[in-house]
mmCIF file of C-alpha atoms in Angstrom:
data_model
loop_
_atom_site.group_PDB
_atom_site.id
_atom_site.type_symbol
_atom_site.label_atom_id
_atom_site.label_comp_id
_atom_site.label_asym_id
_atom_site.label_seq_id
_atom_site.Cartn_x
_atom_site.Cartn_y
_atom_site.Cartn_z
ATOM 1 C CA LEU A 21 22.149 9.515 -7.332
ATOM 2 C CA VAL A 22 23.061 12.626 -5.229
ATOM 3 C CA ILE A 23 21.678 16.107 -5.367
ATOM 4 C CA ASN A 24 23.328 18.796 -3.574
ATOM 5 C CA ASN A 25 19.919 20.383 -2.303
ATOM 6 C CA PRO A 26 19.381 21.560 1.250
ATOM 7 C CA LEU A 27 15.748 20.911 0.722
ATOM 8 C CA LEU A 28 16.471 17.167 0.661
ATOM 9 C CA ASP A 29 18.977 16.831 4.030
ATOM 10 C CA GLY A 30 17.570 14.040 5.523
ATOM 11 C CA PHE A 31 15.389 12.515 3.139
ATOM 12 C CA VAL A 32 15.528 9.037 1.009
ATOM 13 C CA ILE A 33 14.042 9.566 -1.573
ATOM 14 C CA ILE A 34 12.528 6.743 -3.278
ATOM 15 C CA ASP A 35 11.512 6.298 -7.459
ATOM 16 C CA THR A 36 9.405 3.193 -7.672
ATOM 17 C CA PRO A 37 8.615 1.283 -10.499
ATOM 18 C CA GLY A 38 4.695 1.176 -11.189
ATOM 19 C CA LEU A 39 2.962 -0.867 -9.191
ATOM 20 C CA ASN A 40 1.032 -2.334 -12.620
ATOM 21 C CA ASP A 41 4.714 -2.668 -13.783
ATOM 22 C CA PRO A 42 3.943 -5.345 -16.829
ATOM 23 C CA ILE A 43 6.557 -7.142 -15.452
ATOM 24 C CA VAL A 44 5.093 -9.153 -12.240
ATOM 25 C CA SER A 45 8.209 -9.073 -10.097
ATOM 26 C CA ARG A 46 8.993 -4.805 -10.456
ATOM 27 C CA GLY A 47 5.450 -4.287 -9.647
ATOM 28 C CA LYS A 48 5.568 -6.819 -6.354
ATOM 29 C CA ALA A 49 8.712 -5.217 -5.138
ATOM 30 C CA THR A 50 7.621 -2.154 -4.913
ATOM 31 C CA LYS A 51 4.151 -3.777 -3.208
ATOM 32 C CA GLU A 52 7.095 -4.323 -0.839
ATOM 33 C CA TYR A 53 9.512 -1.349 -0.695
ATOM 34 C CA LEU A 54 6.462 1.323 -0.024
ATOM 35 C CA MET A 55 5.023 -0.582 2.851
ATOM 36 C CA ASN A 56 8.592 0.069 5.278
ATOM 37 C CA CYS A 57 7.927 4.229 3.959
ATOM 38 C CA ASP A 58 6.519 6.425 6.286
ATOM 39 C CA VAL A 59 4.753 8.602 3.839
ATOM 40 C CA VAL A 60 3.154 8.339 -0.196
ATOM 41 C CA PHE A 61 2.478 10.371 -2.625
ATOM 42 C CA VAL A 62 0.144 9.652 -5.115
ATOM 43 C CA VAL A 63 1.083 11.219 -8.088
ATOM 44 C CA SER A 64 -1.311 11.731 -10.991
ATOM 45 C CA SER A 65 -1.488 13.051 -14.600
ATOM 46 C CA VAL A 66 -4.621 15.637 -14.635
ATOM 47 C CA SER A 67 -4.962 15.410 -18.021
ATOM 48 C CA GLN A 68 -6.532 11.909 -16.256
ATOM 49 C CA PHE A 69 -6.979 12.764 -12.901
ATOM 50 C CA LEU A 70 -7.573 10.063 -9.990
ATOM 51 C CA THR A 71 -9.410 7.410 -12.670
ATOM 52 C CA SER A 72 -11.059 4.671 -11.124
ATOM 53 C CA GLN A 73 -8.503 2.726 -12.315
ATOM 54 C CA ASP A 74 -5.666 4.621 -10.407
ATOM 55 C CA ILE A 75 -8.074 4.140 -6.928
ATOM 56 C CA GLY A 76 -8.224 0.394 -7.347
ATOM 57 C CA LEU A 77 -5.014 0.241 -7.249
ATOM 58 C CA ILE A 78 -4.044 1.941 -4.811
ATOM 59 C CA SER A 79 -6.522 0.822 -3.091
ATOM 60 C CA LYS A 80 -5.757 -2.793 -4.004
ATOM 61 C CA ASN A 81 -1.573 -2.513 -3.299
ATOM 62 C CA LEU A 82 -1.150 0.047 -0.478
ATOM 63 C CA SER A 83 -3.471 -0.459 2.084
ATOM 64 C CA GLN A 84 -1.213 -1.121 5.022
ATOM 65 C CA GLU A 85 -1.293 0.016 8.237
ATOM 66 C CA SER A 86 2.688 0.773 8.292
ATOM 67 C CA ILE A 87 2.307 4.165 6.057
ATOM 68 C CA SER A 88 2.019 7.025 8.495
ATOM 69 C CA HIS A 89 0.757 9.804 5.960
ATOM 70 C CA ALA A 90 0.239 9.952 2.061
ATOM 71 C CA TYR A 91 -0.968 13.158 -0.511
ATOM 72 C CA ILE A 92 -2.747 13.177 -3.349
ATOM 73 C CA ILE A 93 -0.776 15.070 -6.097
ATOM 74 C CA GLY A 94 -2.284 16.579 -9.679
ATOM 75 C CA SER A 95 0.564 16.923 -12.318
ATOM 76 C CA LYS A 96 0.966 19.019 -15.346
ATOM 77 C CA LEU A 97 -1.374 21.709 -14.434
ATOM 78 C CA ASP A 98 -0.598 23.597 -17.628
ATOM 79 C CA ASP A 99 -2.212 21.171 -19.325
ATOM 80 C CA GLY A 100 -5.713 20.655 -17.850
ATOM 81 C CA ILE A 101 -6.073 24.887 -17.585
ATOM 82 C CA LEU A 102 -5.383 24.734 -21.416
ATOM 83 C CA GLN A 103 -7.884 21.751 -21.730
ATOM 84 C CA TYR A 104 -10.486 23.216 -19.310
ATOM 85 C CA ASN A 105 -12.433 24.938 -21.825
ATOM 86 C CA ARG A 106 -11.622 26.048 -25.407
ATOM 87 C CA TYR A 107 -14.322 29.035 -25.372
ATOM 88 C CA GLU A 108 -13.074 30.207 -21.599
ATOM 89 C CA ARG A 109 -10.568 33.494 -22.052
ATOM 90 C CA SER A 110 -9.836 34.122 -18.593
ATOM 91 C CA LEU A 111 -7.466 32.117 -17.506
ATOM 92 C CA HIS A 112 -7.825 33.142 -13.698
ATOM 93 C CA ASN A 113 -11.508 31.472 -14.377
ATOM 94 C CA ALA A 114 -10.231 28.741 -16.413
ATOM 95 C CA TRP A 115 -7.521 28.049 -13.470
ATOM 96 C CA ASN A 116 -10.193 28.023 -10.180
ATOM 97 C CA GLY A 117 -12.004 26.012 -12.663
ATOM 98 C CA SER A 118 -9.393 23.562 -13.106
ATOM 99 C CA LEU A 119 -8.858 22.814 -9.720
ATOM 100 C CA ASN A 120 -12.350 23.487 -8.682
ATOM 101 C CA ASN A 121 -13.119 20.429 -11.268
ATOM 102 C CA PHE A 122 -10.483 18.144 -10.039
ATOM 103 C CA GLU A 123 -10.805 18.958 -6.173
ATOM 104 C CA ASN A 124 -14.366 17.744 -6.662
ATOM 105 C CA GLN A 125 -14.122 14.639 -8.858
ATOM 106 C CA ALA A 126 -10.916 13.714 -5.962
ATOM 107 C CA LYS A 127 -13.492 13.757 -3.167
ATOM 108 C CA THR A 128 -15.869 11.827 -5.607
ATOM 109 C CA GLU A 129 -13.545 8.956 -6.419
ATOM 110 C CA LEU A 130 -12.466 8.641 -3.396
ATOM 111 C CA ASP A 131 -15.699 9.139 -1.285
ATOM 112 C CA LYS A 132 -16.971 6.334 -3.673
ATOM 113 C CA LEU A 133 -13.959 3.500 -2.500
ATOM 114 C CA SER A 134 -14.473 4.833 1.102
ATOM 115 C CA GLN A 135 -18.126 3.081 0.705
ATOM 116 C CA HIS A 136 -16.365 -0.346 0.973
ATOM 117 C CA ASP A 137 -12.545 -0.686 1.833
ATOM 118 C CA SER A 138 -12.390 1.493 4.829
ATOM 119 C CA SER A 139 -8.112 0.927 5.376
ATOM 120 C CA PRO A 140 -5.931 3.665 6.891
ATOM 121 C CA LEU A 141 -4.937 3.624 3.756
ATOM 122 C CA ILE A 142 -7.682 6.115 1.581
ATOM 123 C CA THR A 143 -9.304 7.402 4.568
ATOM 124 C CA ARG A 144 -5.318 9.785 5.099
ATOM 125 C CA LEU A 145 -6.030 10.363 1.299
ATOM 126 C CA ARG A 146 -9.757 11.700 2.064
ATOM 127 C CA GLU A 147 -7.650 13.508 4.923
ATOM 128 C CA SER A 148 -4.596 15.362 2.780
ATOM 129 C CA LEU A 149 -8.107 16.443 0.377
ATOM 130 C CA PRO A 150 -8.058 18.907 -1.471
ATOM 131 C CA PRO A 151 -4.993 17.398 -3.417
ATOM 132 C CA ALA A 152 -2.128 19.915 -4.038
ATOM 133 C CA PHE A 153 -2.077 20.664 -7.974
ATOM 134 C CA VAL A 154 1.522 21.224 -9.248
ATOM 135 C CA SER A 155 2.992 22.178 -12.991
ATOM 136 C CA ALA A 156 7.040 21.068 -13.416
ATOM 137 C CA MET A 157 7.041 22.861 -16.612
ATOM 138 C CA ILE A 158 5.580 26.309 -15.464
ATOM 139 C CA TYR A 159 8.193 26.411 -12.803
ATOM 140 C CA GLY A 160 10.457 25.484 -15.209
ATOM 141 C CA ILE A 161 8.994 28.198 -17.144
ATOM 142 C CA ALA A 162 9.664 30.627 -14.205
ATOM 143 C CA LYS A 163 13.358 29.244 -13.160
ATOM 144 C CA LYS A 164 14.300 30.724 -16.450
ATOM 145 C CA MET A 165 12.631 33.459 -16.239
ATOM 146 C CA GLU A 166 14.161 34.603 -13.436
ATOM 147 C CA GLN A 167 17.089 34.088 -14.663
ATOM 148 C CA GLY A 168 17.052 35.504 -17.744
ATOM 149 C CA ILE A 169 17.934 32.103 -19.322
ATOM 150 C CA SER A 170 16.662 31.246 -23.116
ATOM 151 C CA LEU A 171 13.314 28.886 -23.098
ATOM 152 C CA ASP A 172 13.926 25.059 -24.644
ATOM 153 C CA ALA A 173 10.561 24.732 -27.833
ATOM 154 C CA GLU A 174 8.763 22.858 -25.043
ATOM 155 C CA GLU A 175 8.839 25.230 -22.535
ATOM 156 C CA GLN A 176 8.504 28.075 -25.153
ATOM 157 C CA LEU A 177 5.559 25.979 -26.825
ATOM 158 C CA VAL A 178 3.740 26.542 -23.905
ATOM 159 C CA VAL A 179 4.225 29.969 -23.033
ATOM 160 C CA ASP A 180 2.639 30.570 -26.590
ATOM 161 C CA ASN A 181 -0.238 28.423 -25.791
ATOM 162 C CA LEU A 182 -0.852 30.415 -22.249
ATOM 163 C CA LYS A 183 -0.640 33.488 -24.472
ATOM 164 C CA ARG A 184 -2.870 33.334 -27.443
ATOM 165 C CA HIS A 185 -4.678 31.435 -25.488
ATOM 166 C CA PHE A 186 -5.819 33.595 -22.758
ATOM 167 C CA SER A 187 -6.229 37.524 -22.762
ATOM 168 C CA ASP A 188 -5.238 37.893 -19.418
ATOM 169 C CA TYR A 189 -1.585 36.499 -20.037
ATOM 170 C CA ASN A 190 0.164 39.352 -19.794
ATOM 171 C CA GLU A 191 -1.796 40.464 -16.876
ATOM 172 C CA LEU A 192 -1.324 37.850 -14.302
ATOM 173 C CA LEU A 193 2.095 36.161 -16.288
ATOM 174 C CA SER A 194 4.243 38.922 -17.565
ATOM 175 C CA GLU A 195 6.516 38.378 -14.341
ATOM 176 C CA PRO A 196 8.165 34.649 -13.115
ATOM 177 C CA SER A 197 6.467 35.383 -9.787
ATOM 178 C CA GLY A 198 3.065 34.798 -11.777
ATOM 179 C CA PHE A 199 4.770 31.746 -13.117
ATOM 180 C CA TYR A 200 5.559 30.275 -9.715
ATOM 181 C CA GLU A 201 2.639 31.173 -7.704
ATOM 182 C CA LEU A 202 0.480 29.267 -11.463
ATOM 183 C CA SER A 203 3.596 26.117 -11.089
ATOM 184 C CA GLY A 204 1.767 25.441 -7.462
ATOM 185 C CA ILE A 205 5.682 24.225 -6.487
ATOM 186 C CA SER A 206 5.521 26.784 -3.079
ATOM 187 C CA SER A 207 1.721 25.189 -1.862
ATOM 188 C CA VAL A 208 3.307 22.273 -1.799
ATOM 189 C CA LYS A 209 6.292 22.649 -0.191
ATOM 190 C CA ASP A 210 4.551 25.260 2.701
ATOM 191 C CA ARG A 211 1.893 22.359 3.218
ATOM 192 C CA VAL A 212 3.253 18.932 2.285
ATOM 193 C CA TYR A 213 7.076 18.958 2.688
ATOM 194 C CA GLY A 214 7.224 21.381 5.720
ATOM 195 C CA TYR A 215 4.505 19.291 7.501
ATOM 196 C CA VAL A 216 6.376 16.177 7.086
ATOM 197 C CA ARG A 217 9.911 17.324 7.617
ATOM 198 C CA ASP A 218 8.761 18.921 10.975
ATOM 199 C CA LYS A 219 6.631 15.728 11.688
ATOM 200 C CA LYS A 220 9.153 13.134 10.943
ATOM 201 C CA SER A 221 10.873 12.404 14.451
ATOM 202 C CA ALA A 222 7.143 11.920 15.717
ATOM 203 C CA ILE A 223 6.921 10.138 13.072
ATOM 204 C CA ILE A 224 9.891 7.564 13.223
ATOM 205 C CA SER A 225 9.301 7.235 17.144
ATOM 206 C CA GLU A 226 5.511 6.530 16.850
ATOM 207 C CA LYS A 227 6.770 3.532 14.880
ATOM 208 C CA ILE A 228 9.731 2.499 16.910
ATOM 209 C CA THR A 229 7.318 2.836 20.082
ATOM 210 C CA LYS A 230 4.634 0.773 17.952
ATOM 211 C CA TYR A 231 7.354 -1.720 17.015
ATOM 212 C CA THR A 232 8.620 -2.510 20.567
ATOM 213 C CA ALA A 233 5.088 -3.180 21.279
ATOM 214 C CA ASN A 234 4.518 -5.421 18.324
ATOM 215 C CA GLN A 235 7.607 -7.303 19.437
ATOM 216 C CA THR A 236 6.939 -7.429 23.476
ATOM 217 C CA SER A 237 3.593 -8.966 22.245
ATOM 218 C CA GLU A 238 5.143 -11.285 20.160
ATOM 219 C CA LEU A 239 7.705 -12.110 22.712
ATOM 220 C CA LEU A 240 5.040 -12.699 25.808
ATOM 221 C CA ARG A 241 3.080 -14.937 23.129
ATOM 222 C CA LEU A 242 6.232 -17.415 22.235
ATOM 223 C CA LEU A 243 7.043 -17.612 26.271
ATOM 224 C CA GLU A 244 3.913 -18.393 26.593
ATOM 225 C CA THR A 245 3.260 -20.885 23.893
ATOM 226 C CA ILE A 246 7.117 -22.764 25.381
ATOM 227 C CA ASN A 247 5.852 -22.162 28.751
#
């Protein structure tokens, strides 16, 4: 699939089956492929954010040296904000409170796991904290508002729920810019995307160096065996 988007220039993006796919061969193919990736994004819906089962699955399948960078992305942030506290009427408070809860949850789960798993991937996930949080739904709403395009039924329902639930809706979300900020997409671009793109050449160079060193060692071992 090809998308004419300059943001994707130079990247190969793979959407794999899940690691816990009921068809064993698909899960195995995913695991093998991920070992060739430089960067892994662990995406978890905030409605069931980074459960112990999720973390265990990551540790079991991805604890490899080959992954240079790893990031945690909490998706569907709009759901998390609406579920934060039914008595909370301030979007500002629900927003910050939700992020704080999810950040603490991620840290707690990774800290627990690190006590008996010191693999490089777990270390890299801990170093990447706090997670980034996004809402593709909110981002889509912002783009349509900016372009004057009517929202579909699902998007309108999200807007109606936010408007009904939070007293400061008009103050914070009267303009597309408010929705863009709430979506979290720009923070991922600034914090994760830009860094990974800037580091791409260094990542490739490092992997080539490691590969060359490993192959040299293997060749010397074989020559010694032959000798």
